[in-house]
PDB file of C-alpha atoms in Angstrom:
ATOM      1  CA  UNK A  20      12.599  19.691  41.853  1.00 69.00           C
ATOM      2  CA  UNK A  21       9.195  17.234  42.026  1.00 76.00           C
ATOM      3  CA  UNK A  22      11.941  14.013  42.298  1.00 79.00           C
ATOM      4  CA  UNK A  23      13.839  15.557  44.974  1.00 77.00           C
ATOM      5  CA  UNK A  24      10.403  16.445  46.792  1.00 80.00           C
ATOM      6  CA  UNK A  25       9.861  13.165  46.581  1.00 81.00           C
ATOM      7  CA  UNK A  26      12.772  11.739  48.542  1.00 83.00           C
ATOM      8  CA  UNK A  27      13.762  10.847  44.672  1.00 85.00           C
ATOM      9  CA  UNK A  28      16.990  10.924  42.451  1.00 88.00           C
ATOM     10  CA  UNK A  29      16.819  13.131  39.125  1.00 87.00           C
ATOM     11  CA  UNK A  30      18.697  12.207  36.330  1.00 83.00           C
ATOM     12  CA  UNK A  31      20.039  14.604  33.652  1.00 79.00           C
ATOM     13  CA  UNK A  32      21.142  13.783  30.367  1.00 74.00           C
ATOM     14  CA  UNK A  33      23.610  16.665  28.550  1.00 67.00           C
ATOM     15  CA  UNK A  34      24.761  14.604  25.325  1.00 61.00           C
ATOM     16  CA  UNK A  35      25.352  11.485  25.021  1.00 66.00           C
ATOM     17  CA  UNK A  36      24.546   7.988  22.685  1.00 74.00           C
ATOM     18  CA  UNK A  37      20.956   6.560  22.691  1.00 75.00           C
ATOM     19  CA  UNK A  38      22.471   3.539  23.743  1.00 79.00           C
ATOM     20  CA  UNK A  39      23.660   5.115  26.807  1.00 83.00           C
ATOM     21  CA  UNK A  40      19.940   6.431  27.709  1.00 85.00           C
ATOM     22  CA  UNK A  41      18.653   3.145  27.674  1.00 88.00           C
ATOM     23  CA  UNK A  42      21.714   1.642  29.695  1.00 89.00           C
ATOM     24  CA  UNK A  43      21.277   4.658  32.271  1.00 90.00           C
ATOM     25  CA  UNK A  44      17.595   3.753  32.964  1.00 91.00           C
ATOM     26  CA  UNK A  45      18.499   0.120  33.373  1.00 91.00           C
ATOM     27  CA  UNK A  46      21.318   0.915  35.849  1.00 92.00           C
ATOM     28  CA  UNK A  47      19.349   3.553  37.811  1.00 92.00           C
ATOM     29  CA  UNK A  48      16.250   2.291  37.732  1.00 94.00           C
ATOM     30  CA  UNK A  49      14.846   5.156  36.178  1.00 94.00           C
ATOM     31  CA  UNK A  50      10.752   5.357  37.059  1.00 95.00           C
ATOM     32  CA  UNK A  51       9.981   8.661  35.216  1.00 95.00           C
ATOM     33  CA  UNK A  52      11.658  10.282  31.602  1.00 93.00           C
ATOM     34  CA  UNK A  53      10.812  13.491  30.193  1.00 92.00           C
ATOM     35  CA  UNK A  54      11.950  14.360  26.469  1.00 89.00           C
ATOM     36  CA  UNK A  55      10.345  15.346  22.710  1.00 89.00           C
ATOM     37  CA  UNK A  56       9.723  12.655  20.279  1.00 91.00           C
ATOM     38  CA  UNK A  57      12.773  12.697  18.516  1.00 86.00           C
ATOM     39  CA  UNK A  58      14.436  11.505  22.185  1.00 87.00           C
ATOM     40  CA  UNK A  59      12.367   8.850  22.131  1.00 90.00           C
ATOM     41  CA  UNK A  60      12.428   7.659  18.502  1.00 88.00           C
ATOM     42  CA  UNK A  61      15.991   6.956  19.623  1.00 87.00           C
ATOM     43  CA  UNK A  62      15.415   5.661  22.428  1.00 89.00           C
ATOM     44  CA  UNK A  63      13.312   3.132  21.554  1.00 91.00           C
ATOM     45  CA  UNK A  64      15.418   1.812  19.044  1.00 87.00           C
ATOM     46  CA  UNK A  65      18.349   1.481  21.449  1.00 88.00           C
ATOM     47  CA  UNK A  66      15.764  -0.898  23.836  1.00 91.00           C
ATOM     48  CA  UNK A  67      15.774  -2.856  20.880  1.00 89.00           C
ATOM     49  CA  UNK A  68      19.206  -2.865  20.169  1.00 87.00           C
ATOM     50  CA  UNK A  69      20.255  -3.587  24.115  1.00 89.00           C
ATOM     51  CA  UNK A  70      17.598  -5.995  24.289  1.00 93.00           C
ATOM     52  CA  UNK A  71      15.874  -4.143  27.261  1.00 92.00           C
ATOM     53  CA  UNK A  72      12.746  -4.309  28.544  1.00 92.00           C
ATOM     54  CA  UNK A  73      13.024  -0.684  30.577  1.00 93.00           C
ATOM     55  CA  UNK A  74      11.533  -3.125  33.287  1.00 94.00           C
ATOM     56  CA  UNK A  75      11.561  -0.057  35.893  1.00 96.00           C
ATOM     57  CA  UNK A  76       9.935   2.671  33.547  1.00 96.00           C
ATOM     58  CA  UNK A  77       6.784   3.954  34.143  1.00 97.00           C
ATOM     59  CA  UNK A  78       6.078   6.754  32.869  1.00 97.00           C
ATOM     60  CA  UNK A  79       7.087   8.785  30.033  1.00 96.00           C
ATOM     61  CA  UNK A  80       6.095  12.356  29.476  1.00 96.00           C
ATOM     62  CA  UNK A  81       6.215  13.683  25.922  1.00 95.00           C
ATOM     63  CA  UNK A  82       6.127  17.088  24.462  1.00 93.00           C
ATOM     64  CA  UNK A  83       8.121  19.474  22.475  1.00 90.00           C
ATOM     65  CA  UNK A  84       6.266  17.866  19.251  1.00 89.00           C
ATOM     66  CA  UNK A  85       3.749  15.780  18.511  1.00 91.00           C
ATOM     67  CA  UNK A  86       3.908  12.349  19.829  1.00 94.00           C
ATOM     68  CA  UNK A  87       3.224  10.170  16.645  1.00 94.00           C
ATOM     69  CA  UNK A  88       0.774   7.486  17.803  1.00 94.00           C
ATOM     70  CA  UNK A  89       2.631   4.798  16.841  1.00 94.00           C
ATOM     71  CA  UNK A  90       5.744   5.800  19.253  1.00 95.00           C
ATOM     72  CA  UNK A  91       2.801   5.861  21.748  1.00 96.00           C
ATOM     73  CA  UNK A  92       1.467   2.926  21.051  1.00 95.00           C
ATOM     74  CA  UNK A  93       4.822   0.599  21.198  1.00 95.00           C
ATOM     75  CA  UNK A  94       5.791   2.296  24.474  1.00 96.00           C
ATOM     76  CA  UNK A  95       2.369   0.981  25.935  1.00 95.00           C
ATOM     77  CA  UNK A  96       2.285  -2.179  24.413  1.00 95.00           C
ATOM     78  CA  UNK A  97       5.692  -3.723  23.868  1.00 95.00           C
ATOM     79  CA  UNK A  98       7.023  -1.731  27.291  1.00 96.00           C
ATOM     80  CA  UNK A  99       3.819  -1.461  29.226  1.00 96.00           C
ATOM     81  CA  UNK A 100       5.219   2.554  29.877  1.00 97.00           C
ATOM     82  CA  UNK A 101       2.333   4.580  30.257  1.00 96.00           C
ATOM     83  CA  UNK A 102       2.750   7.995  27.747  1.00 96.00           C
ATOM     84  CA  UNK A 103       1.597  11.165  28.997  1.00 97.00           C
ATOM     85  CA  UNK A 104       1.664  13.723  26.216  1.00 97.00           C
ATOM     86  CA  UNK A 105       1.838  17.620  27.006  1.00 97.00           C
ATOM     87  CA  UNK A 106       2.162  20.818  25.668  1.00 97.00           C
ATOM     88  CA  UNK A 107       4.040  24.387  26.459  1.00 96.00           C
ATOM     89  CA  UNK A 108       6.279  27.279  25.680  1.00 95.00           C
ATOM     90  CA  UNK A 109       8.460  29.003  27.058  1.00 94.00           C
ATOM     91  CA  UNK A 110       6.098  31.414  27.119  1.00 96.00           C
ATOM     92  CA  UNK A 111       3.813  29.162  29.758  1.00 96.00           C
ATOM     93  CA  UNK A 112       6.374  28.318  31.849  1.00 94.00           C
ATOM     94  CA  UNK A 113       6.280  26.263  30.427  1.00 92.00           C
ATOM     95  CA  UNK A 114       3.246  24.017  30.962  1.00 94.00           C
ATOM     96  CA  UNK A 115      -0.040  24.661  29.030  1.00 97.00           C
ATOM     97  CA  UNK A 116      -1.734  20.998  28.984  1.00 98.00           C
ATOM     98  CA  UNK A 117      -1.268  17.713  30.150  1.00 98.00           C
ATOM     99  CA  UNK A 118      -3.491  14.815  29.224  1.00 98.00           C
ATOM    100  CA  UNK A 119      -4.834  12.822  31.887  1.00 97.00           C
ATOM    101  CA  UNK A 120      -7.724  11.223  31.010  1.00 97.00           C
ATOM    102  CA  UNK A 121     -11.341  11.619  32.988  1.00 98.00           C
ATOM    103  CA  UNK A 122     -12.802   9.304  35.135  1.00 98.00           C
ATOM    104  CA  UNK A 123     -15.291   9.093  32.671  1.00 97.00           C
ATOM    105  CA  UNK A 124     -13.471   7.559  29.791  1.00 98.00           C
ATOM    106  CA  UNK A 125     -13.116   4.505  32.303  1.00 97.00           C
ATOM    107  CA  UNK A 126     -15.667   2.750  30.503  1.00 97.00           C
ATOM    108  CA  UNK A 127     -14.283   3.216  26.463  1.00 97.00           C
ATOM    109  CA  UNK A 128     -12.610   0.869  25.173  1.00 97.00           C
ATOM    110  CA  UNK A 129      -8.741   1.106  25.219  1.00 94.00           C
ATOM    111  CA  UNK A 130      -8.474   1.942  21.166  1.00 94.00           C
ATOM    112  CA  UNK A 131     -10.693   4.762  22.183  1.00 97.00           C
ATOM    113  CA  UNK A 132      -8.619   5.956  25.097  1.00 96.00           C
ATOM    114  CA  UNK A 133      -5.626   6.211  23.171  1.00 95.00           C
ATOM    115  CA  UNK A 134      -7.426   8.485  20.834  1.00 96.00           C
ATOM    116  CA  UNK A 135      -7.737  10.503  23.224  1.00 97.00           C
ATOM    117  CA  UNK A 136      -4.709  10.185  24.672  1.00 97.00           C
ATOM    118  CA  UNK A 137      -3.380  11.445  21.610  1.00 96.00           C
ATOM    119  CA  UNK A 138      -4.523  15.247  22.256  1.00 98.00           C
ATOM    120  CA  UNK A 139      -2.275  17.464  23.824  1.00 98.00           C
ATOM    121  CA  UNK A 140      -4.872  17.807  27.063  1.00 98.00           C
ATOM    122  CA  UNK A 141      -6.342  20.267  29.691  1.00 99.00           C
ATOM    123  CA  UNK A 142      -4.754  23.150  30.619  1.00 98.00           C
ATOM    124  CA  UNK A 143      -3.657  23.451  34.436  1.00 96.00           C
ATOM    125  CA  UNK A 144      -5.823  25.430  36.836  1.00 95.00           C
ATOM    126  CA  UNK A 145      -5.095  28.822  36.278  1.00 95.00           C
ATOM    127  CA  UNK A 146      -5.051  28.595  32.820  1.00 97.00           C
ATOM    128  CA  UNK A 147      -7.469  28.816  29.907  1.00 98.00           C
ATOM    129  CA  UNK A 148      -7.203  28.331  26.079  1.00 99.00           C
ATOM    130  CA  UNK A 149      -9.285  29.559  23.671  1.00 98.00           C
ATOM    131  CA  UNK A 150      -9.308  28.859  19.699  1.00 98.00           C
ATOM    132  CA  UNK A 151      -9.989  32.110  17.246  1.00 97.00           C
ATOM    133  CA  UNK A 152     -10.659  32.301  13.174  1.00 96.00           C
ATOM    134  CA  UNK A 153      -8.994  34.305  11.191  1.00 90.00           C
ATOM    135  CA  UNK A 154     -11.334  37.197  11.616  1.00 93.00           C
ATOM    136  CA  UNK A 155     -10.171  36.710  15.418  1.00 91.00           C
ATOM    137  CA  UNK A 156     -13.668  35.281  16.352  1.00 96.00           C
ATOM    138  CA  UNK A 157     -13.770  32.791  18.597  1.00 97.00           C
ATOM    139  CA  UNK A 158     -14.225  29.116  17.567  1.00 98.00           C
ATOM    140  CA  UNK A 159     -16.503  26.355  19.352  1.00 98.00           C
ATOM    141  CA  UNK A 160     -14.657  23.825  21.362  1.00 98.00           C
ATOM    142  CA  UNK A 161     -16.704  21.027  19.422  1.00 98.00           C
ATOM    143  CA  UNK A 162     -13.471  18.632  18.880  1.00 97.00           C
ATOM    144  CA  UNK A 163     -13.852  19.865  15.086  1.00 96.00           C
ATOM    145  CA  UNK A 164     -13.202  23.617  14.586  1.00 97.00           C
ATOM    146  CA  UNK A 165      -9.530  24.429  14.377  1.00 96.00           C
ATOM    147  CA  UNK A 166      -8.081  27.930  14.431  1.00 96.00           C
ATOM    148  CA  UNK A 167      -5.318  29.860  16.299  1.00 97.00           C
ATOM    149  CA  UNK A 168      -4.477  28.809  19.824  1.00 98.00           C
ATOM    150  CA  UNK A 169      -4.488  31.772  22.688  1.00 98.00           C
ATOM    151  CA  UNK A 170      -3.273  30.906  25.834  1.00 98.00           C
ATOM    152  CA  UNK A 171      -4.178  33.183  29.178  1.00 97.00           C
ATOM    153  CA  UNK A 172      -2.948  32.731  32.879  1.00 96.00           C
ATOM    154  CA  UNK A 173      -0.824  34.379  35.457  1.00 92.00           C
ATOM    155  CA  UNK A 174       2.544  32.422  34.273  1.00 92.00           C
ATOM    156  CA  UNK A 175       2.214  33.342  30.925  1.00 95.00           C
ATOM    157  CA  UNK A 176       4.151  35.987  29.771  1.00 94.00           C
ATOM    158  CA  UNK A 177       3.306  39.519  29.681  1.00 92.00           C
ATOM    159  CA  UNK A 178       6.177  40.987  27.882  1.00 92.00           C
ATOM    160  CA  UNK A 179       9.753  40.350  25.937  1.00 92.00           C
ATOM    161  CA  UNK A 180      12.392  41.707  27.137  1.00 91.00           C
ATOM    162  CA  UNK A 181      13.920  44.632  24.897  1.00 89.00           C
ATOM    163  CA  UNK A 182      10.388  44.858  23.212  1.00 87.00           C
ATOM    164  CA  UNK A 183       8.020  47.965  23.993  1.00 85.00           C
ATOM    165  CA  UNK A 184       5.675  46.910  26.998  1.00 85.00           C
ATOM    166  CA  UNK A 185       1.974  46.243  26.093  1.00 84.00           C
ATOM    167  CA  UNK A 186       2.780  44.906  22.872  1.00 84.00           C
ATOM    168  CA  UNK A 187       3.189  41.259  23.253  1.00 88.00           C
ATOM    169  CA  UNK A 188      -0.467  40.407  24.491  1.00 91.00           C
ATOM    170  CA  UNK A 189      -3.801  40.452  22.746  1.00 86.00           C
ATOM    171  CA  UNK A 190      -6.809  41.608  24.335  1.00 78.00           C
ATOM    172  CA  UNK A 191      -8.078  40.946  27.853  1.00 90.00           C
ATOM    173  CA  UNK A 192      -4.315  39.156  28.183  1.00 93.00           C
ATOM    174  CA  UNK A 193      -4.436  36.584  25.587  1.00 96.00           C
ATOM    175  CA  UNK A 194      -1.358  35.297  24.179  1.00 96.00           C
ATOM    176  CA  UNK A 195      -1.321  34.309  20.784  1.00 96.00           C
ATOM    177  CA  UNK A 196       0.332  30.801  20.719  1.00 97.00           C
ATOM    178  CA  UNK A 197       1.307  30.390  16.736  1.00 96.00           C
ATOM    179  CA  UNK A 198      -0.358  27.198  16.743  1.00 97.00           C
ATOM    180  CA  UNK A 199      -3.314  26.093  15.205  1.00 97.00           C
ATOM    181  CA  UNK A 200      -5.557  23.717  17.302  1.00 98.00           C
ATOM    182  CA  UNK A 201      -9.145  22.511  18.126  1.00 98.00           C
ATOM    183  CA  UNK A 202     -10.647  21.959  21.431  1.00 99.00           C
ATOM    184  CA  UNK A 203     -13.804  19.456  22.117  1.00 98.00           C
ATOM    185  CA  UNK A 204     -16.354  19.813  24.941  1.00 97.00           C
ATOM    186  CA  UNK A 205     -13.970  18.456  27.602  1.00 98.00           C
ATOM    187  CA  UNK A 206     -11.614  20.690  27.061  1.00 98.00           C
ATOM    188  CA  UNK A 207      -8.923  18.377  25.421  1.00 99.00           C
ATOM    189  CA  UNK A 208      -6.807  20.392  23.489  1.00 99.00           C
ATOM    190  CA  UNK A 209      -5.515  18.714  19.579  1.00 98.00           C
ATOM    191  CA  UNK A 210      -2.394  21.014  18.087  1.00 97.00           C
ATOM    192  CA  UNK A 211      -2.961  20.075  14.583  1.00 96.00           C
ATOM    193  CA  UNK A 212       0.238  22.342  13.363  1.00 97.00           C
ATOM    194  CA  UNK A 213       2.237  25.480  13.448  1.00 95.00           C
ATOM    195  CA  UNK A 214       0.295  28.152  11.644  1.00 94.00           C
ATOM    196  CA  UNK A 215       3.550  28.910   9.794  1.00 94.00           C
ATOM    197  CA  UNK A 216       3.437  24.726   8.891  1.00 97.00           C
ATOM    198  CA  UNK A 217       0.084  24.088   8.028  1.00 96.00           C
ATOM    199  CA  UNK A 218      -0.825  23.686   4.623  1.00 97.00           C
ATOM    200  CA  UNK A 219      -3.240  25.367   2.487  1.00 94.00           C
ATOM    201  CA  UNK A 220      -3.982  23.321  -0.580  1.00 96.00           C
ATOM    202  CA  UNK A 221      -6.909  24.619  -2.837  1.00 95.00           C
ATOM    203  CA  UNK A 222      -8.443  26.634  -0.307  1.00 92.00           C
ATOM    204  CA  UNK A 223      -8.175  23.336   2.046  1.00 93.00           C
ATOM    205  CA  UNK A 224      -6.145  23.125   5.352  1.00 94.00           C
ATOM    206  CA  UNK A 225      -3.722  20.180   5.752  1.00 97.00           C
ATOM    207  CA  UNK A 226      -2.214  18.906   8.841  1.00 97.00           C
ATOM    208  CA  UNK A 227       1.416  18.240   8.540  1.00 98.00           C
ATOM    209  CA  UNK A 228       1.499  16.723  11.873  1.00 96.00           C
ATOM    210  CA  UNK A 229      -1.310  14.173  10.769  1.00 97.00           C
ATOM    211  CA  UNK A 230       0.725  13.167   7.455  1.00 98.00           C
ATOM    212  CA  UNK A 231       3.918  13.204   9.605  1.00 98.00           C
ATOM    213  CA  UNK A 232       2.341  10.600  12.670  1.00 97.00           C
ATOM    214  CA  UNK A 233       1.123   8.277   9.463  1.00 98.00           C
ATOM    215  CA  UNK A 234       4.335   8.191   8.255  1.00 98.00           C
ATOM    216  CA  UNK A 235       5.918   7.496  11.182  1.00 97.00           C
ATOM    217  CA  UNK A 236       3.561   4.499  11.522  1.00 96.00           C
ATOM    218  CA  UNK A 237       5.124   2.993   8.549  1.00 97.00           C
ATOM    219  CA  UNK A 238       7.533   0.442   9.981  1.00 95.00           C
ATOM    220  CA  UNK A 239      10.930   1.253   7.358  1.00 97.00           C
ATOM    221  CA  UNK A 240      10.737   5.189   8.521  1.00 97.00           C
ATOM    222  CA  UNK A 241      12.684   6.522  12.156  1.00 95.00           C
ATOM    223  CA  UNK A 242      11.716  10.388  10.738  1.00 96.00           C
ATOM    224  CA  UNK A 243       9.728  11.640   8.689  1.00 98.00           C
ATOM    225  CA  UNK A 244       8.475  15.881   8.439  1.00 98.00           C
ATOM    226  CA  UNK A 245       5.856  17.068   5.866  1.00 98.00           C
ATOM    227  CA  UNK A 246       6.648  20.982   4.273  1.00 98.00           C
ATOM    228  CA  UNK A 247       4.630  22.596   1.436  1.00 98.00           C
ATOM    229  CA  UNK A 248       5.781  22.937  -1.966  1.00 98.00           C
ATOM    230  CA  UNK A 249       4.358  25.689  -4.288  1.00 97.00           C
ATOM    231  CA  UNK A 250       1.806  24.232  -6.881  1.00 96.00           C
ATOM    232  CA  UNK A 251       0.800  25.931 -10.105  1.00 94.00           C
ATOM    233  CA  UNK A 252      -2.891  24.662  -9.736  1.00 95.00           C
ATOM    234  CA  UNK A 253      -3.330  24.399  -6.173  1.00 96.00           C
ATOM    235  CA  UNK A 254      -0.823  26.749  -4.938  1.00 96.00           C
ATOM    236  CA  UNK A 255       0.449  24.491  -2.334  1.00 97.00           C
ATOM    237  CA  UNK A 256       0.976  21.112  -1.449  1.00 98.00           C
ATOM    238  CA  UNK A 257       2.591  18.498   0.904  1.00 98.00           C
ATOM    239  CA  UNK A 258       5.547  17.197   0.050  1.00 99.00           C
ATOM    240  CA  UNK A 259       7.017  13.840   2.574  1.00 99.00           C
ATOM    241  CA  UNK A 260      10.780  14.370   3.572  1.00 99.00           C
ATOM    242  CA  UNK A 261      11.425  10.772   4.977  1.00 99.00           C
ATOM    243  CA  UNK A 262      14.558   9.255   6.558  1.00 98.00           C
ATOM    244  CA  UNK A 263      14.489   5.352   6.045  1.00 97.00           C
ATOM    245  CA  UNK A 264      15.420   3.012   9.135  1.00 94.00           C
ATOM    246  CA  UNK A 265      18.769   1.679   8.357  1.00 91.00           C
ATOM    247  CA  UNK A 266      18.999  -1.188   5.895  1.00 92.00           C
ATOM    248  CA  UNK A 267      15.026  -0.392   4.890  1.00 95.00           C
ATOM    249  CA  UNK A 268      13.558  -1.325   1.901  1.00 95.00           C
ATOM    250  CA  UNK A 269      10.870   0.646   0.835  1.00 97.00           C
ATOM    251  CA  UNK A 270       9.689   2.951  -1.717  1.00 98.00           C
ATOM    252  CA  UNK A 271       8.057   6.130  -2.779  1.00 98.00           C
ATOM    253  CA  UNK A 272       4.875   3.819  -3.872  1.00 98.00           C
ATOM    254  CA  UNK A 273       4.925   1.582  -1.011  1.00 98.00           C
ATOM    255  CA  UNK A 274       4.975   4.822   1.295  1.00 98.00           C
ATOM    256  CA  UNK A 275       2.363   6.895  -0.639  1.00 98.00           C
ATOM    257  CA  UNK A 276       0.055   3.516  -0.239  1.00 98.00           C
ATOM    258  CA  UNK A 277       0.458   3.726   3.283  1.00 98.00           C
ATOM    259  CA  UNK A 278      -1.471   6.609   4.011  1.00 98.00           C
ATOM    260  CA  UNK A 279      -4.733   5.121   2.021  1.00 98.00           C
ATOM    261  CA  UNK A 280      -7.388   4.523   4.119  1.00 97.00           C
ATOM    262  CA  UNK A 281      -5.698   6.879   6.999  1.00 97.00           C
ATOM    263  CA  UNK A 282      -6.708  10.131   4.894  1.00 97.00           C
ATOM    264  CA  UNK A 283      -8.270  12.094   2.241  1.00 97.00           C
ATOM    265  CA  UNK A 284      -7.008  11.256  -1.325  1.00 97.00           C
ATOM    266  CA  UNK A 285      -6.050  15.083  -1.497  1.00 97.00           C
ATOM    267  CA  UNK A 286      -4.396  15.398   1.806  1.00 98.00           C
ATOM    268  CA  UNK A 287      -1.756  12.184   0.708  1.00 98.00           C
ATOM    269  CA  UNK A 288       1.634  14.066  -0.364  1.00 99.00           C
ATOM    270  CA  UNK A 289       1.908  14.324  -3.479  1.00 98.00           C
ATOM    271  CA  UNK A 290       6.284  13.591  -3.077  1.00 98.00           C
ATOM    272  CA  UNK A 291       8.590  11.362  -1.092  1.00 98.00           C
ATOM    273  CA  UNK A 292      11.499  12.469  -0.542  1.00 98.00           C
ATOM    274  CA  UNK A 293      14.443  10.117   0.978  1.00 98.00           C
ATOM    275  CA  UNK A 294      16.849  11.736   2.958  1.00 98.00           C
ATOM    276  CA  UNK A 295      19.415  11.020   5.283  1.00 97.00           C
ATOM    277  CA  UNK A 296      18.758  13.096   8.033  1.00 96.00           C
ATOM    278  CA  UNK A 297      16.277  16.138   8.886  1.00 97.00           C
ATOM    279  CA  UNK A 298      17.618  18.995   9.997  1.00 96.00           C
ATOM    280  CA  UNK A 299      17.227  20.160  13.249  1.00 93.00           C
ATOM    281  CA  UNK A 300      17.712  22.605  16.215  1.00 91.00           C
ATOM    282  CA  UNK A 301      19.698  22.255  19.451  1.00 83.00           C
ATOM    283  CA  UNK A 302      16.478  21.297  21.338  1.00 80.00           C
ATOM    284  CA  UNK A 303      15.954  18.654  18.229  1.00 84.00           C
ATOM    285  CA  UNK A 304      13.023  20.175  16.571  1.00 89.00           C
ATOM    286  CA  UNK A 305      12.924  20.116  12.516  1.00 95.00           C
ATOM    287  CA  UNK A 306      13.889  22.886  11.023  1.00 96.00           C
ATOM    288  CA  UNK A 307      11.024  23.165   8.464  1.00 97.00           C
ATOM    289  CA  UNK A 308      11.981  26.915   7.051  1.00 96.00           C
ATOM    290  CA  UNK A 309      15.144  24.897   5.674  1.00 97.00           C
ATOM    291  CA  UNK A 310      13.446  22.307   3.833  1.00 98.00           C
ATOM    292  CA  UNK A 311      11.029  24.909   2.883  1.00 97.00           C
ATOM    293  CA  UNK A 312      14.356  26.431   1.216  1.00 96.00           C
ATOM    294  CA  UNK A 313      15.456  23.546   0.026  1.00 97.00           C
ATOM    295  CA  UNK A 314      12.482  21.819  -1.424  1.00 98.00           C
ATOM    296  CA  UNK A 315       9.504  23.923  -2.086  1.00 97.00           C
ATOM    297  CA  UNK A 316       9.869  24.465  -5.521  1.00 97.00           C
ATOM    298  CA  UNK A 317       9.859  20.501  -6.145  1.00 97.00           C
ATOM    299  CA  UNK A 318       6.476  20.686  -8.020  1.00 96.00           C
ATOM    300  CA  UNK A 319       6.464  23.480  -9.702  1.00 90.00           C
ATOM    301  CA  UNK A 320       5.667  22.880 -13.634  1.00 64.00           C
ATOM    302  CA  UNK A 321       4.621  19.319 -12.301  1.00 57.00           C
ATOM    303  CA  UNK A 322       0.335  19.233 -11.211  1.00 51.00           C
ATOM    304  CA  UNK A 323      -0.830  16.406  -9.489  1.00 50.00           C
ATOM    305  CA  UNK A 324      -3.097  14.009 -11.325  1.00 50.00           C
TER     306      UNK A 324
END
């Protein structure tokens, strides 16, 4: 109700074409948008395509998923839009962080603002965060540490509904998030996956969020998701599901290059996969369990060099 509060107009998209998104912020000169990254992936292409400039947008806030940086980066620079990446459940109701940055980071430079616009951000007043090991210790907030995200606050939940009460929250009211996360001194919060996502590889985590953002940097690819495929040597490792912008040229080489420089040697999937389309759920999210299914037995019988 904020745009009504506002003396404003709100705007709600059911289904319809990308093309028709971008038309309906021309034609209502639509200030503010709201959406998850797949949304916008779309969106953006359908600019293109009408050969808009979105001269009346704003503002964009992101969540849902990860915002790749690179979606971040052409809404600043080729629309001037200003990205404001969040986070929530609907367990939070549904806001946990939003990124706004300090008045201190005035003085970086812009490449390092956008780093940090990159994090998810601070929770709201009335809420607190907290990151815990496995042994259910918690973790600094140095910016480095990752572990399981707990959420606490009076809007979030304190039961499910059919389930036994007192059995949803941890101790002292913590909710347990299922995302795995690091926090630095500012309290910027980083979701670096789903702890049912992330990759363990040797003993080593990696980030299928990171590997999917790079990816999405590249250019020739409108999606990309990174799953784990079982190893015989190193029990798991990433595998790069990639859908190619139409009438792309690229290959599993020229992809796999891509990421040198940006990561580890280790982290860099050891596949590419082309597909035409990732599967995903009414709210557009990628289905990972399903290419999981589908592809996680890829490498088995093949190591990696």
């Amino acid at each position: 109700m904020a745009p009504v509060s506002a003396d404003g107009a709100l705007r709600s998209i059911l289904a319809c074409k990308v093309t028709d998104s971008g038309k309906l912020i021309d034609s209502e000169s639509v200030t503010i948008a709201l959406g998850v990254p797949t949304i916008w992936q779309g969106l953006l292409s359908a600019l293109d395509e009408l050969g808009s400039s979105a001269k009346t947008l704003k503002r964009t806030v992101i969540g849902g998923s990860a915002c790749p940086p690179s979606m971040m980066s052409e809404f600043r620079g080729k629309y001037g839009v200003d990205v404001v990446h969040a986070w929530g459940m609907t367990e939070t109701s549904p806001i946990g962080t939003v990124n706004a940055l300090l008045a201190k980071h005035d003085t970086l430079l812009e490449g390092e603002r956008n780093k940090i616009r990159e994090s998810q951000g601070r929770p709201p007043y009335g809420v607190q965060l907290k990151i815990v090991g496995e042994d259910g210790h918690q973790l600094p907030e140095d910016g480095v540490a990752q572990g399981n995200l707990r959420i606490r606050g009076h809007w979030v939940v304190a039961d499910y509904f059919g389930f036994e009460p007192n059995q949803t929250l941890e101790e002292d009211g913590w909710f347990e998030t299922g995302d795995v996360a690091s926090i630095n001194d500012d309290g910027f919060m980083t979701i670096r996956d789903r702890s049912k996502d992330i990759i363990k590889s040797g003993g080593e985590w990696i980030s299928t969020v990171e590997l999917e953002g790079i990816a999405m940097g590249h250019s020739a690819i409108n999606e990309a998701a990174v799953v784990a495929a079982s190893h015989d040597k190193w029990d798991e490792r990433p595998i790069l599901l990639a859908v190619k912008i139409p009438d792309a040229n690229i290959t599993e080489e020229e992809l796999l290059a891509h990421y040198q420089g940006k990561v580890a040697k280790w982290q860099t999937p050891d596949r590419v996969i082309f597909v035409e389309a990732l599967p995903r759920n009414a709210t557009g999210k990628v289905l990972k369990n399903k290419l999981r299914s589908e592809y996680g037995e890829v490498l088995v019988n093949k190591p990696a060099s």
